[in-house]
Coordinates of C-alpha atoms and ligand atoms in Angstrom, one line a residue:
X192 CA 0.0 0.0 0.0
X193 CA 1.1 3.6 -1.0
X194 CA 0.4 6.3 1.4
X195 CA -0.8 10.0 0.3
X196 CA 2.8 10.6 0.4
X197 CA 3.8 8.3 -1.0
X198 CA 2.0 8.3 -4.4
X199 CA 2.8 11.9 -4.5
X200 CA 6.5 11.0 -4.5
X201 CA 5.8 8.5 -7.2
X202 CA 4.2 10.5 -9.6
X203 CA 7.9 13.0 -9.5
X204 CA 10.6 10.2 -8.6
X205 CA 9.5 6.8 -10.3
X206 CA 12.4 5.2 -8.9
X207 CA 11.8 4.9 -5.9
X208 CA 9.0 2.3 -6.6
X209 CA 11.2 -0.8 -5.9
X210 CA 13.3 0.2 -3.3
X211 CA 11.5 2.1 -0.9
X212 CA 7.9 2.0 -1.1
X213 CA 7.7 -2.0 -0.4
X214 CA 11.3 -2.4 1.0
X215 CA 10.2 -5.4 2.8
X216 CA 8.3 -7.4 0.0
X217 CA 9.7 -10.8 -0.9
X218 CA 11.2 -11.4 -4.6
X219 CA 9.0 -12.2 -7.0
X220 CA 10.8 -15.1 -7.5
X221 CA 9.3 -16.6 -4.0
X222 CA 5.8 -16.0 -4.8
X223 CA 4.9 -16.1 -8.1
X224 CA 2.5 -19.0 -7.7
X225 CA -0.9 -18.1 -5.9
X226 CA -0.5 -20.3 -2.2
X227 CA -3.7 -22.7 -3.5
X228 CA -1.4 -23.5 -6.4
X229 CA 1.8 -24.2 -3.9
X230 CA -0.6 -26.6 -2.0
X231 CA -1.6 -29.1 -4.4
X232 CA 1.0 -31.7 -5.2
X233 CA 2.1 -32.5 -8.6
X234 CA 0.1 -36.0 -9.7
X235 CA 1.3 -39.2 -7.6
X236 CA 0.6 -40.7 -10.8
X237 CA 3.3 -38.1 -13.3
X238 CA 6.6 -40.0 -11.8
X239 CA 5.4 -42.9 -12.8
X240 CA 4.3 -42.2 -15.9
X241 CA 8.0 -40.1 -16.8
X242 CA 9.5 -44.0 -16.1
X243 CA 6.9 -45.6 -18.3
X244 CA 7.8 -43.0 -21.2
X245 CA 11.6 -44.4 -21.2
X246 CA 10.6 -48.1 -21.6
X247 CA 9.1 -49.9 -24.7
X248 CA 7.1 -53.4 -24.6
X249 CA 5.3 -52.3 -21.3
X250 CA 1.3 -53.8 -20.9
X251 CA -0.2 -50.8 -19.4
X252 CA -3.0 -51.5 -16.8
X253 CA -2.2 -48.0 -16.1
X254 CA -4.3 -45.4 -18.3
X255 CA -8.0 -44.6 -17.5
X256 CA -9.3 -44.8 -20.7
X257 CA -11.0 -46.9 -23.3
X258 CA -8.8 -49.4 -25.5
X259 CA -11.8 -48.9 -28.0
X260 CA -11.5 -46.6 -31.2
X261 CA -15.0 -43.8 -30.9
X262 CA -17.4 -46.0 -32.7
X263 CA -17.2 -45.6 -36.7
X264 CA -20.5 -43.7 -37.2
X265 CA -19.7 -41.0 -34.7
X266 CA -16.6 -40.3 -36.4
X267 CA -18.2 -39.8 -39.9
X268 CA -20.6 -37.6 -37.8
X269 CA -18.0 -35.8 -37.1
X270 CA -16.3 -35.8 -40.3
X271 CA -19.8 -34.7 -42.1
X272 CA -20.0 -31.7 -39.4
X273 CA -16.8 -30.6 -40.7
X274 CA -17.3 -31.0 -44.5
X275 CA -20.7 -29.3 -43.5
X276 CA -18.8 -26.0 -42.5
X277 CA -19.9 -26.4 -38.8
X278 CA -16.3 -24.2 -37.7
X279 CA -18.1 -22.0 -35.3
X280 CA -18.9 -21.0 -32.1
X281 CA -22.1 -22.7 -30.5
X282 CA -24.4 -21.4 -27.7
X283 CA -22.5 -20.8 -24.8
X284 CA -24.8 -23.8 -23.2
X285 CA -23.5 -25.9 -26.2
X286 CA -25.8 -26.9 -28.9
X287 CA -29.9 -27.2 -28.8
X288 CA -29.6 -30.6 -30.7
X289 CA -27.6 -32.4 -28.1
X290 CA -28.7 -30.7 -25.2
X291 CA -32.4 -31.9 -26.2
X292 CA -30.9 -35.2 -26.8
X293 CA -29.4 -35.1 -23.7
X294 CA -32.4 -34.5 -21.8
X295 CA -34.4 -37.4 -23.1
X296 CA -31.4 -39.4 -22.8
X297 CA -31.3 -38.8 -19.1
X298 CA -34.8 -39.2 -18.9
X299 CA -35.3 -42.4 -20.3
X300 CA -32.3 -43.8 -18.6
X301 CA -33.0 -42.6 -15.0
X302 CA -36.2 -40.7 -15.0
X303 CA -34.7 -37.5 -14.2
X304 CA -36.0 -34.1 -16.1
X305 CA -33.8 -31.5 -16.9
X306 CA -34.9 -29.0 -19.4
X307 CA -32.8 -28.4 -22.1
X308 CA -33.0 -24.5 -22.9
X309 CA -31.8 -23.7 -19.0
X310 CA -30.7 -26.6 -16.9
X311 CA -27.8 -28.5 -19.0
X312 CA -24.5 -27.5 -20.3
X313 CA -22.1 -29.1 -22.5
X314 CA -18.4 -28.8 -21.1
X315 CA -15.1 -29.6 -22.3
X316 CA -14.9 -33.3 -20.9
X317 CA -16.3 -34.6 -17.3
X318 CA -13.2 -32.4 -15.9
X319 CA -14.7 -28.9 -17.1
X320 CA -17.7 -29.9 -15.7
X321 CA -16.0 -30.5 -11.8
X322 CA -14.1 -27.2 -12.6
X323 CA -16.8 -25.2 -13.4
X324 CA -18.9 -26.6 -10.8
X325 CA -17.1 -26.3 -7.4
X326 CA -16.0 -22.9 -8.7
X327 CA -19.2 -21.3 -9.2
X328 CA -20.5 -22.5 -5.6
X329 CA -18.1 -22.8 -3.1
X330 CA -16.8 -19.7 -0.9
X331 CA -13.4 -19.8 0.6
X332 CA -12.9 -21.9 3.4
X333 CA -16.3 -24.1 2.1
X334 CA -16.2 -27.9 3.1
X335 CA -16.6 -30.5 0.7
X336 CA -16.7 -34.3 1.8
X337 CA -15.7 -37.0 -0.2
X338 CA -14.9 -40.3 -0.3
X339 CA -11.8 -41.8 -0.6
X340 CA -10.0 -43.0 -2.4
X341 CA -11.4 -40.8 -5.2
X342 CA -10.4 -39.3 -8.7
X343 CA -6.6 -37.3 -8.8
X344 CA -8.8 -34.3 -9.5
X345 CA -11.0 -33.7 -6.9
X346 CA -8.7 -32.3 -4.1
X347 CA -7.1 -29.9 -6.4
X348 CA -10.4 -28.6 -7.9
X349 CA -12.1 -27.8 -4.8
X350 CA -8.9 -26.9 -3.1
X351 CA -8.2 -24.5 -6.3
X352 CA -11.9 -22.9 -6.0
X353 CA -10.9 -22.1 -3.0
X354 CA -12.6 -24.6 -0.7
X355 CA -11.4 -27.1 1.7
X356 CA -11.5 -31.4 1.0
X357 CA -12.9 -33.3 3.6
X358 CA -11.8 -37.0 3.2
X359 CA -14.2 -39.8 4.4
X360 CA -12.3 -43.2 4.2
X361 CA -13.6 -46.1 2.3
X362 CA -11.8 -49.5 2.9
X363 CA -12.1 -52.9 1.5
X364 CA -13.6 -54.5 4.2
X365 CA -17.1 -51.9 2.9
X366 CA -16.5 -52.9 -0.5
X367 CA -15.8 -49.3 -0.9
X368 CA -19.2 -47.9 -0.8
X369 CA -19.4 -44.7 1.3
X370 CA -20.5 -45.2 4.9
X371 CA -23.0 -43.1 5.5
X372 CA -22.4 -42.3 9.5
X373 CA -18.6 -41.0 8.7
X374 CA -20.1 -38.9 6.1
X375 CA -22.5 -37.6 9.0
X376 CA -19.4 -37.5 11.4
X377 CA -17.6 -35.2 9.1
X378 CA -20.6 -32.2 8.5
X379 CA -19.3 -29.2 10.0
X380 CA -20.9 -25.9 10.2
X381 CA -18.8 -25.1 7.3
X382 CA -19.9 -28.0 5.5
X383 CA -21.3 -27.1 1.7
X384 CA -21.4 -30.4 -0.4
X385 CA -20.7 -33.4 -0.8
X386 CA -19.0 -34.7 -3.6
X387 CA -19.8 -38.5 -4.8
X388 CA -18.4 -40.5 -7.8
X389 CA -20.1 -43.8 -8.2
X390 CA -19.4 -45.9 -10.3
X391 CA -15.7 -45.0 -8.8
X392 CA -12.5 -44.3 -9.8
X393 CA -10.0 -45.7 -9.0
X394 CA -12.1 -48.7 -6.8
X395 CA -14.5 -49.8 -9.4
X396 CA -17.1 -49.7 -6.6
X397 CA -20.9 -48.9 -6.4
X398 CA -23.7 -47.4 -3.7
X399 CA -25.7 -49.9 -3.2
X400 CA -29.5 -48.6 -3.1
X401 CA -29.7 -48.1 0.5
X402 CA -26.7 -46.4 1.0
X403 CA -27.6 -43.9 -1.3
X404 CA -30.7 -43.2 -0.1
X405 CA -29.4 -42.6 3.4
X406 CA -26.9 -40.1 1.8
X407 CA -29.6 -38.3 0.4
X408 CA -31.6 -38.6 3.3
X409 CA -28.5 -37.2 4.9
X410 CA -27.9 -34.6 2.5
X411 CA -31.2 -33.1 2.7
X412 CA -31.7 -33.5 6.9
X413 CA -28.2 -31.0 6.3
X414 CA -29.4 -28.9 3.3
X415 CA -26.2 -30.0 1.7
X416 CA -25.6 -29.5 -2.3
X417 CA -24.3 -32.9 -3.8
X418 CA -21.6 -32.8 -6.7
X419 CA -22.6 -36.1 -8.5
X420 CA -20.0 -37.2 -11.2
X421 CA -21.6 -39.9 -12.9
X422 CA -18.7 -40.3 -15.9
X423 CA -18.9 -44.3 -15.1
X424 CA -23.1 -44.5 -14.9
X425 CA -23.2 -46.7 -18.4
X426 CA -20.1 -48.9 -17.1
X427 CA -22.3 -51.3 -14.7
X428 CA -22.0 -55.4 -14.5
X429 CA -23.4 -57.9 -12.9
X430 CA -27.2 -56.9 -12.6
X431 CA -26.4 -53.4 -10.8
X432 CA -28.9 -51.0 -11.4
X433 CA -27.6 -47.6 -11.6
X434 CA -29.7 -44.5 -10.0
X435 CA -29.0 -40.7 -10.7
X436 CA -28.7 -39.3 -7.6
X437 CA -30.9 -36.0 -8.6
X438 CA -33.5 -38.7 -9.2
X439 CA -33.7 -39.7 -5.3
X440 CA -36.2 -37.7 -3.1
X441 CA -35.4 -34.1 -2.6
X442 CA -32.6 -34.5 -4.6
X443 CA -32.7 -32.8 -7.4
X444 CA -32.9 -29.2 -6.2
X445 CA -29.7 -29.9 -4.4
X446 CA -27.8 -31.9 -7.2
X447 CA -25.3 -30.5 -9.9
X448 CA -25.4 -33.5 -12.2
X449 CA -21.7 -34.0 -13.9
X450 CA -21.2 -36.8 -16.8
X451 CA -18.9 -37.5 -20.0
X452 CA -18.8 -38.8 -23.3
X453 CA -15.8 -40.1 -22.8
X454 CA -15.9 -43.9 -21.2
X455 CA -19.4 -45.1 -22.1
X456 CA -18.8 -43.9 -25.7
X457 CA -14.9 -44.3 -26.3
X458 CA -14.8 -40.6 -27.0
X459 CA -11.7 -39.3 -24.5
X460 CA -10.4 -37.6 -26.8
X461 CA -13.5 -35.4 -28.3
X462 CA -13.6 -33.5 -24.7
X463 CA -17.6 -33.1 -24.5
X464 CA -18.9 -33.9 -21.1
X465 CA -22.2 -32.3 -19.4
X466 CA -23.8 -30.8 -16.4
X467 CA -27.0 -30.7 -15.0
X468 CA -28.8 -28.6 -12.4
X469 CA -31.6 -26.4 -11.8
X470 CA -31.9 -23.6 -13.4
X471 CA -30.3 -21.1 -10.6
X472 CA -27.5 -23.1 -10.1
X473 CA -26.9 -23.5 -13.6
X474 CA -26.8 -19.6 -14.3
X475 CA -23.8 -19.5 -12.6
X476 CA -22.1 -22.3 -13.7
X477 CA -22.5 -20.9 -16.9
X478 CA -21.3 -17.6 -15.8
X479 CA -18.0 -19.5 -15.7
X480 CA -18.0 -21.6 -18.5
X481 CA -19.0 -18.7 -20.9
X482 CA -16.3 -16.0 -20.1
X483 CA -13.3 -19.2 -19.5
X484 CA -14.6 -21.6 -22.2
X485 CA -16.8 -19.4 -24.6
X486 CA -18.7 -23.0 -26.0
X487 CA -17.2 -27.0 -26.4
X488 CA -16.1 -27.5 -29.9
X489 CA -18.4 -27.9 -32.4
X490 CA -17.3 -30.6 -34.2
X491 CA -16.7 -32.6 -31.1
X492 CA -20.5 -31.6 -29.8
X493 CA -21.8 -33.1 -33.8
X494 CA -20.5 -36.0 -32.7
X495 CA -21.5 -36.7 -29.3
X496 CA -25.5 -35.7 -30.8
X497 CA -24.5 -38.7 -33.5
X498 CA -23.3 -40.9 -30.6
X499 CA -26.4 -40.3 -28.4
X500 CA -28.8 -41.2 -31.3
X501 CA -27.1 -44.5 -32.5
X502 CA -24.7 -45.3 -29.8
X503 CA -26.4 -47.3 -27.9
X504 CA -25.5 -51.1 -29.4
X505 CA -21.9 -49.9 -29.0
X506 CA -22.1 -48.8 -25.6
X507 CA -23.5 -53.0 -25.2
X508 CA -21.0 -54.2 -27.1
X509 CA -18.0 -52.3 -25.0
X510 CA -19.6 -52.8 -21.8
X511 CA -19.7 -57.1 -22.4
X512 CA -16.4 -57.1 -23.2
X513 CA -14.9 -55.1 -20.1
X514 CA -17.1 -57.4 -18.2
X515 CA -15.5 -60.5 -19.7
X516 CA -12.3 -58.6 -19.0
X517 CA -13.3 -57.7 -15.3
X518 CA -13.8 -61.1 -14.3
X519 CA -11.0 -62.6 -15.9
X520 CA -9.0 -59.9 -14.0
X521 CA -10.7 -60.4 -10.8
X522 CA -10.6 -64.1 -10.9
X523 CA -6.8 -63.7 -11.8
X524 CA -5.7 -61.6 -8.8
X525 CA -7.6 -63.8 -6.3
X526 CA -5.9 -66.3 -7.8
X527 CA -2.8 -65.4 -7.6
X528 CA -3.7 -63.9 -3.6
X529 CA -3.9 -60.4 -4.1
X530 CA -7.2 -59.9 -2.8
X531 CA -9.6 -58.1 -4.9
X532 CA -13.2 -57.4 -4.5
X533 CA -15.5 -57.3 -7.1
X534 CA -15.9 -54.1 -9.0
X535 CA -19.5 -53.8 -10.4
X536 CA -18.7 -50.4 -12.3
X537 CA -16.5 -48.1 -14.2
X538 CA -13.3 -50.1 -15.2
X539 CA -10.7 -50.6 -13.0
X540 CA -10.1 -53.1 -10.5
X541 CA -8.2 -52.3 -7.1
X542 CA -6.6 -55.2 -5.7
X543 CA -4.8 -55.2 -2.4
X544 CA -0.8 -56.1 -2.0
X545 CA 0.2 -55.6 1.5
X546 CA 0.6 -59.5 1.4
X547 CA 3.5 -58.6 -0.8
X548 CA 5.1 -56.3 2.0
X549 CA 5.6 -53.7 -0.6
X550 CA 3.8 -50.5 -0.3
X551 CA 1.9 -49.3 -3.3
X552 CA 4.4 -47.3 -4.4
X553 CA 7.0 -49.8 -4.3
X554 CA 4.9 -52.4 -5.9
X555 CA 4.0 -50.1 -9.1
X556 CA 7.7 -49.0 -9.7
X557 CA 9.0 -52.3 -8.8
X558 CA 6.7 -54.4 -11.2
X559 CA 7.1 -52.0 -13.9
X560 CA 11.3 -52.1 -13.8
X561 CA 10.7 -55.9 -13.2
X562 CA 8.2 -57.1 -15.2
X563 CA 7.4 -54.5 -17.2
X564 CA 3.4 -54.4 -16.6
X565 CA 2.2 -50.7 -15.9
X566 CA -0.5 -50.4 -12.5
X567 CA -0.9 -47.4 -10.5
X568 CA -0.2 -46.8 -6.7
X569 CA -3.2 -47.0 -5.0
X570 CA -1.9 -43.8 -3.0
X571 CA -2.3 -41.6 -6.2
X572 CA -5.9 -41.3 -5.2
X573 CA -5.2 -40.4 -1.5
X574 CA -3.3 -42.0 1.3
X575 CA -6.6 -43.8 2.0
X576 CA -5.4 -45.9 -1.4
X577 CA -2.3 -47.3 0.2
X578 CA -2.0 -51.3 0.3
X579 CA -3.5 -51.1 -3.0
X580 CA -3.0 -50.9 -6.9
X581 CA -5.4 -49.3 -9.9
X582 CA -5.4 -51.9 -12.4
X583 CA -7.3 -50.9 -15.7
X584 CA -9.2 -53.5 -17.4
X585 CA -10.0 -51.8 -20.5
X586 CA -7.4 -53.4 -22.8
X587 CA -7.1 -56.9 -24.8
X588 CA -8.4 -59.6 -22.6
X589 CA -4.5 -61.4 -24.2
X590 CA -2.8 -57.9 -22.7
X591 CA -4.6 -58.6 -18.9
X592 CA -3.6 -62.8 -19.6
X593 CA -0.1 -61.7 -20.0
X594 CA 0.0 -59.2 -17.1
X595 CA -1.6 -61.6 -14.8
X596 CA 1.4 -64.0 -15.8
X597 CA 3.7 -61.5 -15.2
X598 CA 2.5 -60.2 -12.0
X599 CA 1.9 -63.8 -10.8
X600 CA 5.9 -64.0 -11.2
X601 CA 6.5 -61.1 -9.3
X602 CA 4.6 -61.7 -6.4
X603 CA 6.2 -65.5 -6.0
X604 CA 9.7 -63.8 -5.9
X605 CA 8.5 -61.6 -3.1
X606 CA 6.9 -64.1 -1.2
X607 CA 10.0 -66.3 -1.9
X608 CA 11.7 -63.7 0.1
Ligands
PLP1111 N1 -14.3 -38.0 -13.4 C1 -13.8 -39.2 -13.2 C2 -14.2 -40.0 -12.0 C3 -12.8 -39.7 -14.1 O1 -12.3 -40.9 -13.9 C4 -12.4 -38.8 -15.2 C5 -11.4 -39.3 -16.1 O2 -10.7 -40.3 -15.9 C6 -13.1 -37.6 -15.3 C7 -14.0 -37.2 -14.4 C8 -12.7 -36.7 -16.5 O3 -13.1 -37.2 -17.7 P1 -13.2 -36.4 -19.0 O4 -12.7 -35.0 -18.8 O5 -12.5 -37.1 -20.1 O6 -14.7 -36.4 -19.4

């Protein structure tokens, strides 16, 4: 701050700006990141990926995505979009065509009604949809619970809108659902919202039904908002039924839907993801997206419309084969006596390998330099993920044979030891 004086001085004597007016300031040099940038780590996960780019034959269990190619027509629908001329901006809330599509989509699915001229916006990927989301309704200091393990992201995106992560454990022994009297044991008075991703990542787990209706019971006794990130909600085996949660009592007023193109349709890298919410909520999300992101490209949003309309035997035929994949997976690590639960969504299976006396970290670098089969520590989604490895399923069901050979071998050695 410059006093009266001070600025007087200024306006005659320029110079003096540096060296007398803030004598005490710190370098530049020492602060040039914001303090809720300092904070966040860099990715658990970056390390281990720097080793993986020096090394060539490696079956990687490791990336969160789709081995599937984006399914032939919704590429020519996005070919045709270009060819069309379709270069330009869209609405800010992304195109009327998809977001109506959207909207039955979600109806018919889970019987939840959002309209589509004021209460859903397409974003760049699931991720935009967090960003702009937690920014546009938490305060500073804001509590946001959450279950963990959870996604890298969702620490640094409430920690960088400014708001504070509140970590509810999940373990094995719970099959990884979240219990609903911890999530009641952690509401403060500063408590805002809690944030749920089921179908998870990284633990392949599930609510069942009466969980999450106690968490929306629980929500609403605490007039909490509820972050839903429903990226995984096609990726369900074994009977599960999936529920929105803005489709539970009293939930919808109090939900900001989030979901993607990107794992039920094998679109990663298209970037269109959506969210949901009423109307008042929405206008500020919006807000955000509209001066940041401007609209979600426009070929990318063609495409998504094309995938929504004639997706839906691909989304079958994806889904049976990561099944056939998750059990063979499964199967293989109790096998081999790492034990792993059974996942019933998303794609990734989270087996546990204290028996090895390695720590996750160890175990991931070790069996990567060893054996040459990519996993990812189980810490890399919060220290609640230790004693545990990712393990993504969505690759060749010969790729997860080999790796399950290969990790079979490693594990002896250690318990050889
Ligand atoms: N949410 C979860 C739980 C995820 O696992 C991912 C990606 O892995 C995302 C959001 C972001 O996905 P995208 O931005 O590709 O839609």
């Amino acid at each position: 701050m410059t006093s009266q004086t001070d600025s007087t001085r200024l306006k005659t004597d320029p110079s003096i700006l540096n060296s007398e007016i803030e004598p005490t300031r710190p370098p530049l040099s020492t602060r040039v990141l914001a303090r809720r940038v300092e904070e966040v780590p860099r990715s658990g996960i970056r390390r281990f990926f720097d080793i993986l780019a020096t090394m060539t034959d490696v079956i990687s269990l490791g990336v969160g995505e789709p081995d599937f190619d984006t399914p032939q027509q919704v590429i020519d629908a996005g070919l045709h979009s270009l060819a069309s001329r379709r270069t330009h901006y869209t609405s800010n809330y992304g195109t009327i065509e998809l977001r109506r599509a959207l909207s039955h989509h979600l109806e018919r699915l889970y019987g939840v009604k959002y309209d589509p001229t004021e209460e859903i916006l397409i974003t760049v990927g699931g991720s935009e949809a967090l960003d702009v989301a937690v920014r546009a309704t938490l305060d500073p200091g804001d509590e946001v619970i959450t279950h963990e393990p959870s996604y890298v992201s969702y620490r640094p995106a409430i920690i960088f809108a400014g708001g504070v992560p509140v970590g509810v454990n999940t373990t094995l022994d719970e099959d990884f659902a979240l219990d609903p009297a911890k999530v009641e044991a952690a509401i403060t008075p500063r408590t805002k919202a809690i944030l749920l991703n089921y179908p998870c990542n990284p633990t392949g787990a599930v609510l069942p039904a009466d969980v999450q209706d106690e968490i929306a019971r629980i929500a609403v006794r605490h007039d909490l908002l509820v972050y839903s990130d429903e990226i995984y909600d096609r990726l369900v085996y074994n009977g599960y039924q999936m529920r929105c949660m803005s489709a539970l009592p009293g939930m919808r007023r109090r939900t900001v839907h989030m979901g993607s193109f990107s794992k039920a349709y094998a679109m990663t890298g298209w970037r269109i993801g959506y969210v949901c919410a009423p109307s008042e909520i929405l206008e500020g999300i919006l807000k955000i997206h509209q001066y940041i992101i401007m609209s979600a490209p426009t070929v990318a949003q063609d495409a998504a419309l094309e995938a929504l309309k004639t997706g839906e035997p691909d989304v079958a035929r994806m889904v049976g084969e990561y099944d056939r994949r998750r059990r063979l997976i499964v199967d293989g690590f109790n096998k081999i006596g790492l034990r792993t639960f059974e996942p019933r969504g998303a794609f990734y299976a989270f087996p546990q390998i204290t028996s090895t006396g390695l720590n996750s970290e160890q175990f991931a670098e070790q069996l990567l330099r060893e054996e040459s089969v990519a996993v990812v520590p189980g810490t890399a989604f919060g220290d609640a993920g230790e004693g545990h490895v990712r393990c993504c399923y969505a690759t060749s069901e010969a790729e997860i044979k080999e790796a399950l050979v290969r990790i079979e071998r490693f594990v002896k050695r250690r318990e050889g030891n």
